[in-house]
Short mmCIF file of C-alpha atoms in Angstrom, two decimals:
data_model
loop_
_atom_site.label_atom_id
_atom_site.label_comp_id
_atom_site.label_asym_id
_atom_site.label_seq_id
_atom_site.Cartn_x
_atom_site.Cartn_y
_atom_site.Cartn_z
CA ASP A 1 0.14 -0.05 0.01
CA SER A 2 1.62 3.20 -1.37
CA GLY A 3 -0.63 5.30 1.31
CA VAL A 4 -2.03 7.18 -1.64
CA THR A 5 -5.54 6.65 -2.28
CA GLN A 6 -7.64 7.14 -5.28
CA THR A 7 -11.23 7.34 -5.69
CA PRO A 8 -13.11 5.41 -7.82
CA LYS A 9 -11.36 2.65 -8.91
CA HIS A 10 -13.17 2.15 -12.09
CA LEU A 11 -15.71 4.94 -13.51
CA ILE A 12 -18.09 4.22 -16.95
CA THR A 13 -19.56 7.21 -18.59
CA ALA A 14 -20.96 8.61 -22.04
CA THR A 15 -19.30 10.78 -24.22
CA GLY A 16 -20.10 14.43 -23.70
CA GLN A 17 -20.63 13.98 -19.68
CA ARG A 18 -17.76 15.70 -16.81
CA VAL A 19 -16.65 13.40 -14.03
CA THR A 20 -14.36 14.15 -11.05
CA LEU A 21 -11.56 12.03 -9.78
CA ARG A 22 -10.44 11.98 -6.29
CA CYS A 23 -7.06 11.86 -4.78
CA SER A 24 -5.75 11.84 -1.07
CA PRO A 25 -2.03 12.07 -1.06
CA ARG A 26 0.26 10.34 1.38
CA SER A 27 0.15 12.05 5.00
CA GLY A 28 2.40 15.02 4.85
CA ASP A 29 2.78 15.18 0.98
CA LEU A 30 2.42 18.35 0.10
CA SER A 31 2.89 17.52 -3.59
CA VAL A 32 0.00 15.79 -6.19
CA TYR A 33 0.71 14.82 -9.28
CA TRP A 34 -1.71 13.12 -12.13
CA TYR A 35 -0.64 11.18 -14.76
CA GLN A 36 -2.73 9.75 -17.76
CA GLN A 37 -1.66 5.77 -18.85
CA SER A 38 -3.56 5.07 -22.14
CA LEU A 39 -2.36 2.75 -24.94
CA ASP A 40 -1.48 5.15 -27.61
CA GLN A 41 0.05 7.91 -25.76
CA GLY A 42 1.68 5.77 -23.13
CA LEU A 43 2.47 7.65 -19.53
CA GLN A 44 1.86 11.13 -19.95
CA PHE A 45 2.00 13.96 -16.68
CA LEU A 46 -0.79 16.07 -16.66
CA ILE A 47 -0.73 18.57 -13.69
CA GLN A 48 1.32 19.40 -10.19
CA TYR A 49 -0.12 20.96 -7.31
CA TYR A 50 1.83 21.96 -4.37
CA ASN A 51 0.30 22.75 -1.15
CA GLY A 52 -3.12 23.86 -3.34
CA GLU A 53 -0.88 25.85 -5.93
CA GLU A 54 -0.78 24.78 -9.74
CA ARG A 55 3.12 23.84 -10.15
CA ALA A 56 3.60 22.49 -13.03
CA LYS A 57 1.51 21.53 -16.57
CA GLY A 58 1.88 18.87 -19.13
CA ASN A 59 -0.02 17.48 -21.78
CA ILE A 60 -3.42 18.66 -19.81
CA LEU A 61 -6.33 19.34 -22.27
CA GLU A 62 -8.27 22.25 -21.90
CA ARG A 63 -11.27 20.26 -21.13
CA PHE A 64 -9.55 18.94 -17.81
CA SER A 65 -8.65 21.05 -14.88
CA ALA A 66 -7.71 20.19 -11.72
CA GLN A 67 -7.39 21.65 -7.76
CA GLN A 68 -5.83 21.28 -4.61
CA PHE A 69 -7.76 21.81 -1.03
CA PRO A 70 -6.83 22.94 2.00
CA ASP A 71 -6.83 19.19 3.18
CA LEU A 72 -4.32 18.75 0.25
CA HIS A 73 -6.50 15.83 -1.24
CA SER A 74 -6.63 16.71 -5.27
CA GLU A 75 -9.60 16.29 -7.68
CA LEU A 76 -8.98 16.10 -11.40
CA ASN A 77 -12.39 17.18 -13.59
CA LEU A 78 -12.71 15.78 -17.18
CA SER A 79 -15.42 17.39 -18.92
CA SER A 80 -16.88 17.06 -22.47
CA LEU A 81 -15.73 14.13 -22.61
CA GLU A 82 -14.41 11.72 -25.70
CA LEU A 83 -13.84 8.27 -26.59
CA GLY A 84 -10.28 9.12 -26.41
CA ASP A 85 -9.99 10.02 -23.53
CA SER A 86 -10.59 6.30 -21.68
CA ALA A 87 -7.81 6.02 -19.96
CA LEU A 88 -5.90 5.11 -16.78
CA TYR A 89 -5.56 8.12 -14.56
CA PHE A 90 -3.08 8.11 -11.64
CA CYS A 91 -2.64 9.95 -8.98
CA ALA A 92 1.06 10.35 -7.15
CA SER A 93 2.47 12.33 -4.42
CA SER A 94 5.82 13.24 -3.09
CA ALA A 95 7.32 15.42 0.03
CA GLN A 96 9.32 18.44 -1.32
CA GLY A 97 12.53 18.34 -1.39
CA MET A 98 15.59 16.21 -2.36
CA ASN A 99 15.94 12.48 -2.88
CA THR A 100 12.06 12.47 -2.30
CA GLU A 101 10.48 9.65 -4.94
CA ALA A 102 6.57 9.71 -6.34
CA PHE A 103 4.18 7.62 -4.39
CA PHE A 104 1.51 6.26 -6.90
CA GLY A 105 -2.29 5.27 -5.92
CA GLN A 106 -3.95 2.69 -7.82
CA GLY A 107 -5.46 4.29 -10.33
CA THR A 108 -8.81 5.11 -12.01
CA ARG A 109 -9.94 3.29 -14.90
CA LEU A 110 -12.05 5.73 -17.04
CA THR A 111 -14.38 4.40 -19.82
CA VAL A 112 -15.75 6.53 -21.98
CA VAL A 113 -18.63 4.82 -23.86
CA ALA B 1 13.04 18.81 -23.19
CA GLN B 2 13.65 15.21 -21.69
CA THR B 3 13.11 12.31 -23.31
CA VAL B 4 13.03 8.55 -22.02
CA THR B 5 13.40 5.35 -24.66
CA GLN B 6 13.06 1.89 -24.11
CA SER B 7 13.73 0.09 -27.26
CA GLN B 8 12.68 -3.39 -26.55
CA PRO B 9 8.30 -3.33 -26.26
CA GLU B 10 8.89 -7.27 -25.20
CA MET B 11 11.28 -9.29 -23.34
CA SER B 12 11.07 -13.06 -22.00
CA VAL B 13 13.20 -14.83 -19.61
CA GLN B 14 13.14 -18.22 -17.97
CA GLU B 15 12.80 -18.60 -14.30
CA ALA B 16 15.91 -18.20 -12.51
CA GLU B 17 18.12 -16.55 -15.51
CA THR B 18 19.11 -13.03 -15.97
CA VAL B 19 17.51 -10.49 -18.23
CA THR B 20 18.65 -6.71 -18.96
CA LEU B 21 16.06 -4.54 -19.50
CA SER B 22 17.44 -1.26 -22.10
CA CYS B 23 16.96 2.62 -21.47
CA THR B 24 18.43 5.79 -22.78
CA TYR B 25 17.39 9.01 -22.11
CA ASP B 26 18.31 12.50 -23.36
CA THR B 27 18.57 16.21 -21.25
CA SER B 28 20.62 19.14 -21.20
CA GLU B 29 20.01 18.86 -17.07
CA SER B 30 23.26 17.50 -14.91
CA ASN B 31 21.09 17.26 -11.80
CA TYR B 32 18.69 14.54 -12.02
CA TYR B 33 17.30 10.95 -11.12
CA LEU B 34 16.45 8.00 -12.92
CA PHE B 35 13.94 5.21 -12.00
CA TRP B 36 12.90 2.05 -12.90
CA TYR B 37 9.00 1.38 -12.19
CA LYS B 38 6.99 -1.89 -12.16
CA GLN B 39 3.64 -2.33 -13.25
CA PRO B 40 2.16 -5.71 -12.57
CA PRO B 41 -1.36 -6.98 -14.01
CA SER B 42 -2.45 -5.17 -10.66
CA ARG B 43 -2.17 -1.92 -12.65
CA GLN B 44 0.12 -0.56 -9.36
CA MET B 45 3.30 1.58 -10.06
CA ILE B 46 5.89 -0.06 -7.74
CA LEU B 47 9.34 2.04 -7.45
CA VAL B 48 11.90 -0.54 -8.31
CA ILE B 49 15.17 1.18 -8.12
CA ARG B 50 16.49 4.78 -8.03
CA GLN B 51 19.76 6.10 -9.10
CA GLU B 52 21.03 9.61 -8.72
CA ALA B 53 22.69 11.33 -11.56
CA TYR B 54 25.83 12.79 -9.43
CA LYS B 55 26.53 9.39 -7.91
CA GLN B 56 28.86 7.32 -9.91
CA GLN B 57 28.14 4.31 -7.80
CA ASN B 58 25.43 1.75 -9.60
CA ALA B 59 22.08 1.51 -7.71
CA THR B 60 21.49 -2.28 -6.29
CA GLU B 61 18.27 -3.61 -4.64
CA ASN B 62 18.42 -7.24 -3.83
CA ARG B 63 18.14 -9.16 -7.53
CA PHE B 64 17.36 -5.66 -9.56
CA SER B 65 20.42 -3.84 -10.14
CA VAL B 66 21.20 -1.08 -13.01
CA ASN B 67 24.19 0.29 -15.32
CA PHE B 68 24.20 3.51 -15.15
CA GLN B 69 26.17 4.88 -17.84
CA LYS B 70 26.01 8.89 -17.44
CA ALA B 71 28.30 10.18 -20.55
CA ALA B 72 26.12 7.61 -23.03
CA LYS B 73 22.84 8.40 -21.25
CA SER B 74 22.07 4.75 -20.87
CA PHE B 75 20.45 3.45 -17.73
CA SER B 76 19.39 -0.46 -17.86
CA LEU B 77 17.99 -2.53 -15.36
CA LYS B 78 19.12 -6.05 -14.75
CA ILE B 79 17.09 -8.62 -12.98
CA SER B 80 19.18 -11.57 -11.62
CA ASP B 81 17.02 -14.86 -10.21
CA SER B 82 14.03 -14.06 -12.21
CA GLN B 83 10.93 -14.98 -10.61
CA LEU B 84 7.32 -15.44 -11.95
CA GLY B 85 6.49 -12.32 -9.72
CA ASP B 86 8.91 -10.47 -11.81
CA THR B 87 6.28 -10.89 -15.12
CA ALA B 88 5.32 -7.20 -15.24
CA MET B 89 5.35 -3.77 -17.74
CA TYR B 90 8.66 -2.42 -16.77
CA PHE B 91 8.76 1.72 -17.05
CA CYS B 92 11.94 3.74 -17.07
CA ALA B 93 11.29 6.95 -15.78
CA PHE B 94 13.50 10.45 -15.39
CA THR B 95 13.23 13.43 -13.58
CA THR B 96 15.06 16.70 -12.18
CA ASN B 97 14.57 19.62 -10.18
CA ALA B 98 15.01 22.06 -12.54
CA GLY B 99 12.78 25.11 -11.65
CA GLY B 100 12.29 23.78 -8.32
CA THR B 101 9.03 21.71 -8.95
CA SER B 102 10.51 18.79 -7.12
CA TYR B 103 11.09 15.30 -7.89
CA GLY B 104 7.45 13.61 -8.76
CA LYS B 105 7.23 15.19 -12.05
CA LEU B 106 8.30 12.08 -14.20
CA THR B 107 8.96 11.55 -18.10
CA PHE B 108 8.35 7.86 -18.99
CA GLY B 109 9.63 5.80 -21.38
CA GLN B 110 7.48 3.49 -23.45
CA GLY B 111 7.55 0.49 -21.31
CA THR B 112 8.83 -3.08 -21.93
CA ILE B 113 6.74 -5.84 -20.76
CA LEU B 114 8.69 -9.11 -19.21
CA THR B 115 7.43 -12.51 -19.14
CA VAL B 116 9.05 -14.91 -16.69
CA HIS B 117 8.67 -18.12 -17.93
CA PRO B 118 8.84 -21.21 -15.33
#
């Protein structure tokens, strides 16, 4: 158990809909990262939050947004969903500073039908 | 921009044998970390081993060791005494603290599917 909790584990929704994925980081970790794993794009970094503020952005679509709340949990919002958004979405957390590794949650499997 | 390349989409090995997975990367940074992650069928991303670029000594973790060639920008993973439980997708990953974003922002390779046969 990495200590990072993601909910839900599975999500099936229709095209055009909006969903919210939730992540609770390890206790004490201030940084949260979101990754997307798909067959055609592989594992891609989407966005990072540090202590409530956006810190880095990767290949995140404009239809996607994220936030980190005062209790440090994070949510990834995916809207106007398309079939191509079907993927495994990972959250990871890390402590700030040198020699820190990212601990991954078990992922949310999103299927858009 | 950093890139990570794994040129072996699939590998197989017999139980108890040794296998080496290849990874090359490209960066202009001098201070960085390299990782190998394992993703078994459960989908969980599990850190296998980590190498700091400033360390010349190759990292080892039990049956797992790396061959880090900084000048060649090569970072291979050797698995000794392979076990059935080693069957998984293995990802090479790179991170740097450029810009002070901390080390959790990872660039991954495409992955190598390793199958260990009994």
